[in-house]
PDB file of C-alpha atoms in Angstrom:
ATOM      1  CA  MET G   1       0.241   0.026   0.148  1.00  0.00           C
ATOM      2  CA  SER G   2       1.244   3.627  -0.598  1.00  0.00           C
ATOM      3  CA  GLY G   3       0.511   6.454   1.442  1.00  0.00           C
ATOM      4  CA  ASP G   4      -2.823   6.748   2.935  1.00  0.00           C
ATOM      5  CA  GLU G   5      -4.733   9.321   0.843  1.00  0.00           C
ATOM      6  CA  ARG G   6      -7.982   8.789   2.122  1.00  0.00           C
ATOM      7  CA  VAL G   7     -10.164  11.737   3.363  1.00  0.00           C
ATOM      8  CA  GLY G   8     -11.043  11.265   7.169  1.00  0.00           C
ATOM      9  CA  PRO G   9     -14.476  12.005   8.201  1.00  0.00           C
ATOM     10  CA  PRO G  10     -15.228  15.306   9.871  1.00  0.00           C
ATOM     11  CA  SER G  11     -15.690  15.588  13.628  1.00  0.00           C
ATOM     12  CA  PHE G  12     -18.817  17.717  13.244  1.00  0.00           C
ATOM     13  CA  GLY G  13     -21.307  18.057  10.581  1.00  0.00           C
ATOM     14  CA  SER G  14     -24.836  17.147  10.031  1.00  0.00           C
ATOM     15  CA  GLU G  15     -26.085  13.603  10.193  1.00  0.00           C
ATOM     16  CA  ARG G  16     -26.352  13.114   6.654  1.00  0.00           C
ATOM     17  CA  ASP G  17     -22.858  14.599   5.784  1.00  0.00           C
ATOM     18  CA  MET G  18     -21.079  12.411   8.568  1.00  0.00           C
ATOM     19  CA  LEU G  19     -23.056   9.414   7.324  1.00  0.00           C
ATOM     20  CA  ARG G  20     -21.846  10.131   3.646  1.00  0.00           C
ATOM     21  CA  ALA G  21     -18.200  10.909   4.979  1.00  0.00           C
ATOM     22  CA  PHE G  22     -18.049   7.792   6.818  1.00  0.00           C
ATOM     23  CA  LEU G  23     -19.274   5.591   3.936  1.00  0.00           C
ATOM     24  CA  ASP G  24     -16.832   7.320   1.536  1.00  0.00           C
ATOM     25  CA  TYR G  25     -13.979   6.711   4.117  1.00  0.00           C
ATOM     26  CA  HIS G  26     -14.648   3.026   4.343  1.00  0.00           C
ATOM     27  CA  ARG G  27     -15.146   2.729   0.762  1.00  0.00           C
ATOM     28  CA  ALA G  28     -11.488   4.343   0.183  1.00  0.00           C
ATOM     29  CA  THR G  29     -10.397   1.904   3.005  1.00  0.00           C
ATOM     30  CA  LEU G  30     -11.376  -1.267   0.897  1.00  0.00           C
ATOM     31  CA  ALA G  31      -9.818   0.301  -2.166  1.00  0.00           C
ATOM     32  CA  MET G  32      -6.545   1.154  -0.524  1.00  0.00           C
ATOM     33  CA  LYS G  33      -6.299  -2.394   1.137  1.00  0.00           C
ATOM     34  CA  CYS G  34      -6.289  -3.625  -2.533  1.00  0.00           C
ATOM     35  CA  GLU G  35      -3.675  -1.142  -3.845  1.00  0.00           C
ATOM     36  CA  GLY G  36      -0.247  -2.374  -5.382  1.00  0.00           C
ATOM     37  CA  LEU G  37      -1.474  -6.174  -5.538  1.00  0.00           C
ATOM     38  CA  THR G  38      -1.338  -8.194  -8.522  1.00  0.00           C
ATOM     39  CA  ASP G  39      -4.759 -10.047  -9.651  1.00  0.00           C
ATOM     40  CA  GLU G  40      -3.164 -13.410  -8.509  1.00  0.00           C
ATOM     41  CA  GLU G  41      -2.535 -11.702  -4.979  1.00  0.00           C
ATOM     42  CA  LEU G  42      -6.092 -10.066  -4.960  1.00  0.00           C
ATOM     43  CA  ARG G  43      -7.577 -13.458  -5.741  1.00  0.00           C
ATOM     44  CA  ARG G  44      -5.523 -15.279  -2.928  1.00  0.00           C
ATOM     45  CA  ARG G  45      -7.788 -17.010  -0.444  1.00  0.00           C
ATOM     46  CA  SER G  46      -7.873 -16.627   3.410  1.00  0.00           C
ATOM     47  CA  MET G  47      -7.896 -20.368   4.250  1.00  0.00           C
ATOM     48  CA  PRO G  48      -9.644 -23.593   3.414  1.00  0.00           C
ATOM     49  CA  PRO G  49     -12.503 -23.906   3.166  1.00  0.00           C
ATOM     50  CA  SER G  50     -13.317 -20.187   2.867  1.00  0.00           C
ATOM     51  CA  THR G  51     -13.278 -18.668  -0.608  1.00  0.00           C
ATOM     52  CA  LEU G  52     -12.610 -15.032   0.937  1.00  0.00           C
ATOM     53  CA  SER G  53     -10.229 -12.759  -1.059  1.00  0.00           C
ATOM     54  CA  LEU G  54      -9.858  -9.193  -1.292  1.00  0.00           C
ATOM     55  CA  LEU G  55     -10.980  -9.405  -4.765  1.00  0.00           C
ATOM     56  CA  GLY G  56     -13.961 -11.266  -3.727  1.00  0.00           C
ATOM     57  CA  LEU G  57     -14.696  -8.734  -1.096  1.00  0.00           C
ATOM     58  CA  VAL G  58     -14.583  -5.868  -3.726  1.00  0.00           C
ATOM     59  CA  ARG G  59     -17.217  -8.142  -5.677  1.00  0.00           C
ATOM     60  CA  HIS G  60     -19.346  -8.678  -2.698  1.00  0.00           C
ATOM     61  CA  MET G  61     -19.565  -4.949  -1.899  1.00  0.00           C
ATOM     62  CA  ALA G  62     -20.271  -4.043  -5.282  1.00  0.00           C
ATOM     63  CA  GLU G  63     -23.506  -6.380  -4.686  1.00  0.00           C
ATOM     64  CA  VAL G  64     -24.097  -4.855  -1.325  1.00  0.00           C
ATOM     65  CA  GLU G  65     -24.387  -1.223  -2.752  1.00  0.00           C
ATOM     66  CA  ARG G  66     -26.622  -2.500  -5.680  1.00  0.00           C
ATOM     67  CA  ALA G  67     -28.841  -4.349  -3.407  1.00  0.00           C
ATOM     68  CA  TRP G  68     -29.257  -1.525  -0.796  1.00  0.00           C
ATOM     69  CA  PHE G  69     -29.247   1.587  -2.921  1.00  0.00           C
ATOM     70  CA  ARG G  70     -30.361   0.531  -6.792  1.00  0.00           C
ATOM     71  CA  ARG G  71     -32.722  -2.113  -5.895  1.00  0.00           C
ATOM     72  CA  VAL G  72     -34.340  -0.331  -2.740  1.00  0.00           C
ATOM     73  CA  PHE G  73     -34.478   3.350  -4.361  1.00  0.00           C
ATOM     74  CA  GLU G  74     -34.593   2.733  -8.152  1.00  0.00           C
ATOM     75  CA  ASP G  75     -35.204  -0.741  -9.808  1.00  0.00           C
ATOM     76  CA  HIS G  76     -36.435  -3.404  -7.413  1.00  0.00           C
ATOM     77  CA  ASP G  77     -35.788  -6.039  -9.964  1.00  0.00           C
ATOM     78  CA  ALA G  78     -32.379  -5.198 -11.078  1.00  0.00           C
ATOM     79  CA  PRO G  79     -30.153  -8.443 -11.211  1.00  0.00           C
ATOM     80  CA  MET G  80     -27.210  -8.763  -8.938  1.00  0.00           C
ATOM     81  CA  VAL G  81     -23.956  -8.340 -10.404  1.00  0.00           C
ATOM     82  CA  TRP G  82     -22.608 -11.887 -10.147  1.00  0.00           C
ATOM     83  CA  SER G  83     -25.529 -14.320  -9.842  1.00  0.00           C
ATOM     84  CA  ASP G  84     -28.915 -14.770 -11.408  1.00  0.00           C
ATOM     85  CA  GLU G  85     -30.485 -15.116  -7.891  1.00  0.00           C
ATOM     86  CA  ILE G  86     -30.060 -12.871  -4.817  1.00  0.00           C
ATOM     87  CA  ASP G  87     -26.824 -14.820  -3.898  1.00  0.00           C
ATOM     88  CA  PHE G  88     -24.552 -12.569  -2.216  1.00  0.00           C
ATOM     89  CA  GLN G  89     -21.993 -15.598  -1.780  1.00  0.00           C
ATOM     90  CA  ALA G  90     -21.587 -15.893  -5.392  1.00  0.00           C
ATOM     91  CA  ALA G  91     -19.621 -12.716  -5.291  1.00  0.00           C
ATOM     92  CA  TYR G  92     -17.003 -14.210  -3.196  1.00  0.00           C
ATOM     93  CA  ASP G  93     -15.801 -16.637  -6.019  1.00  0.00           C
ATOM     94  CA  ALA G  94     -13.211 -14.498  -7.684  1.00  0.00           C
ATOM     95  CA  SER G  95     -11.163 -17.253  -8.871  1.00  0.00           C
ATOM     96  CA  GLU G  96     -11.812 -16.208 -12.591  1.00  0.00           C
ATOM     97  CA  SER G  97     -11.959 -12.445 -11.735  1.00  0.00           C
ATOM     98  CA  THR G  98      -9.672  -9.481 -12.688  1.00  0.00           C
ATOM     99  CA  ARG G  99      -9.096  -6.056 -10.596  1.00  0.00           C
ATOM    100  CA  GLN G 100     -10.158  -4.345 -13.780  1.00  0.00           C
ATOM    101  CA  GLU G 101     -13.599  -6.328 -13.729  1.00  0.00           C
ATOM    102  CA  ALA G 102     -14.248  -5.967 -10.191  1.00  0.00           C
ATOM    103  CA  PHE G 103     -13.346  -2.763  -9.545  1.00  0.00           C
ATOM    104  CA  ALA G 104     -15.306  -1.579 -12.711  1.00  0.00           C
ATOM    105  CA  ALA G 105     -18.465  -3.049 -11.222  1.00  0.00           C
ATOM    106  CA  TRP G 106     -17.840  -1.798  -7.791  1.00  0.00           C
ATOM    107  CA  GLU G 107     -16.991   1.659  -8.657  1.00  0.00           C
ATOM    108  CA  ALA G 108     -20.085   1.950 -10.995  1.00  0.00           C
ATOM    109  CA  GLU G 109     -22.354   0.727  -8.138  1.00  0.00           C
ATOM    110  CA  VAL G 110     -20.791   3.142  -5.766  1.00  0.00           C
ATOM    111  CA  ALA G 111     -21.220   5.887  -8.192  1.00  0.00           C
ATOM    112  CA  THR G 112     -24.815   4.687  -8.653  1.00  0.00           C
ATOM    113  CA  SER G 113     -25.299   4.672  -4.878  1.00  0.00           C
ATOM    114  CA  ARG G 114     -23.681   8.182  -4.412  1.00  0.00           C
ATOM    115  CA  ARG G 115     -26.187   9.668  -7.003  1.00  0.00           C
ATOM    116  CA  ILE G 116     -29.160   8.022  -5.437  1.00  0.00           C
ATOM    117  CA  GLU G 117     -28.141   9.380  -1.847  1.00  0.00           C
ATOM    118  CA  ARG G 118     -27.475  12.887  -3.235  1.00  0.00           C
ATOM    119  CA  ALA G 119     -30.729  13.028  -5.176  1.00  0.00           C
ATOM    120  CA  ALA G 120     -33.005  12.064  -1.853  1.00  0.00           C
ATOM    121  CA  ALA G 121     -34.635  14.684  -0.289  1.00  0.00           C
ATOM    122  CA  SER G 122     -33.889  13.467   3.261  1.00  0.00           C
ATOM    123  CA  LEU G 123     -32.633  10.370   5.212  1.00  0.00           C
ATOM    124  CA  ASP G 124     -36.316   9.627   5.835  1.00  0.00           C
ATOM    125  CA  GLN G 125     -36.949   9.035   2.129  1.00  0.00           C
ATOM    126  CA  ALA G 126     -38.482   5.623   2.091  1.00  0.00           C
ATOM    127  CA  GLY G 127     -37.411   2.931  -0.449  1.00  0.00           C
ATOM    128  CA  TYR G 128     -38.738  -0.841  -0.697  1.00  0.00           C
ATOM    129  CA  GLN G 129     -36.235  -3.551   0.262  1.00  0.00           C
ATOM    130  CA  PRO G 130     -37.877  -6.525  -2.142  1.00  0.00           C
ATOM    131  CA  ARG G 131     -35.842  -9.349  -0.058  1.00  0.00           C
ATOM    132  CA  TRP G 132     -37.595  -8.056   3.156  1.00  0.00           C
ATOM    133  CA  GLU G 133     -40.905  -7.076   1.536  1.00  0.00           C
ATOM    134  CA  GLU G 134     -40.921  -3.825   3.513  1.00  0.00           C
ATOM    135  CA  GLU G 135     -40.123  -0.135   3.450  1.00  0.00           C
ATOM    136  CA  VAL G 136     -36.719   1.136   4.747  1.00  0.00           C
ATOM    137  CA  SER G 137     -35.243   4.683   5.052  1.00  0.00           C
ATOM    138  CA  LEU G 138     -32.105   5.981   3.426  1.00  0.00           C
ATOM    139  CA  ARG G 139     -30.873   6.450   6.907  1.00  0.00           C
ATOM    140  CA  MET G 140     -31.315   2.526   7.438  1.00  0.00           C
ATOM    141  CA  VAL G 141     -29.807   1.827   4.083  1.00  0.00           C
ATOM    142  CA  MET G 142     -26.827   4.085   4.759  1.00  0.00           C
ATOM    143  CA  LEU G 143     -26.237   2.732   8.232  1.00  0.00           C
ATOM    144  CA  HIS G 144     -26.466  -0.816   6.904  1.00  0.00           C
ATOM    145  CA  VAL G 145     -23.900  -0.344   4.213  1.00  0.00           C
ATOM    146  CA  LEU G 146     -21.801   1.513   6.502  1.00  0.00           C
ATOM    147  CA  LEU G 147     -21.548  -1.624   8.818  1.00  0.00           C
ATOM    148  CA  GLU G 148     -21.030  -3.966   5.953  1.00  0.00           C
ATOM    149  CA  TYR G 149     -18.023  -1.895   5.123  1.00  0.00           C
ATOM    150  CA  GLY G 150     -16.763  -2.034   8.521  1.00  0.00           C
ATOM    151  CA  ARG G 151     -17.139  -5.774   8.939  1.00  0.00           C
ATOM    152  CA  HIS G 152     -15.552  -6.617   5.613  1.00  0.00           C
ATOM    153  CA  ASN G 153     -12.664  -3.883   6.109  1.00  0.00           C
ATOM    154  CA  GLY G 154     -11.597  -5.877   9.043  1.00  0.00           C
ATOM    155  CA  HIS G 155     -11.561  -8.860   6.756  1.00  0.00           C
ATOM    156  CA  ALA G 156      -9.433  -6.902   4.309  1.00  0.00           C
ATOM    157  CA  ASP G 157      -6.995  -6.024   7.065  1.00  0.00           C
ATOM    158  CA  PHE G 158      -6.358  -9.711   7.799  1.00  0.00           C
ATOM    159  CA  LEU G 159      -6.386 -10.824   4.120  1.00  0.00           C
ATOM    160  CA  ARG G 160      -3.819  -8.050   3.087  1.00  0.00           C
ATOM    161  CA  GLU G 161      -1.427  -9.120   5.947  1.00  0.00           C
ATOM    162  CA  GLY G 162      -1.793 -12.637   4.729  1.00  0.00           C
ATOM    163  CA  VAL G 163      -0.879 -11.795   1.128  1.00  0.00           C
ATOM    164  CA  ASP G 164       2.522  -9.447   1.672  1.00  0.00           C
ATOM    165  CA  GLY G 165       2.656  -8.863   5.332  1.00  0.00           C
ATOM    166  CA  THR G 166       1.121  -5.215   5.164  1.00  0.00           C
ATOM    167  CA  VAL G 167      -0.647  -4.126   8.282  1.00  0.00           C
ATOM    168  CA  GLY G 168      -2.072  -0.964   9.567  1.00  0.00           C
ATOM    169  CA  ALA G 169      -4.348   1.623   7.818  1.00  0.00           C
TER     170      ALA G 169
END
C-alpha cells in the first residue's frame, strides 16, 4: 500500500454529511487495502474452506451497494452483479475475476449509490427492500451499508496481511 490518501470523516457536521463521509472513508479503505497487488494476489484466499479474498470482498461490496441503493430506491428487479439469484455468496468466488472487472463493477455501483443518496430529499426517504418486502429509510440503508464496509474492512486487514505482510491503515 502506498501512502494513506483517504479523506477522514469530519468531527462535526449534519447527520447526513457524517454518514456520507464515513461511508466514503470506508469505501476508500477497501480500495486502499487492494492497492499495489496483482490479480493473483487479490484472488488469494484466506484459508480453506473459505473462498474469501480481497477481490471477492470488492465483488461482494458491489453486490451490497446494488442491493441496498439501486434495488431499494430505483429498480426493485435489478439483477445482481454476479448471480442470477439473490446470492451474495456468489460474488466471493473471484477465482476467474480480475482487478479491472471487479473494480469497474464496484466503482459503477458506488457511483450509482452516491447519485441516489444525493438526489434523495432527506434521510427519511423511504425505499422498498424487496428481499424483506418492507419499506426502509435512506438512513437505515446508509447505516447498514456502512456497517457492511466496517465488517469487511476488518476482513481486508487480515487478508492483506496474509498476502504480503502489510498491516495498518
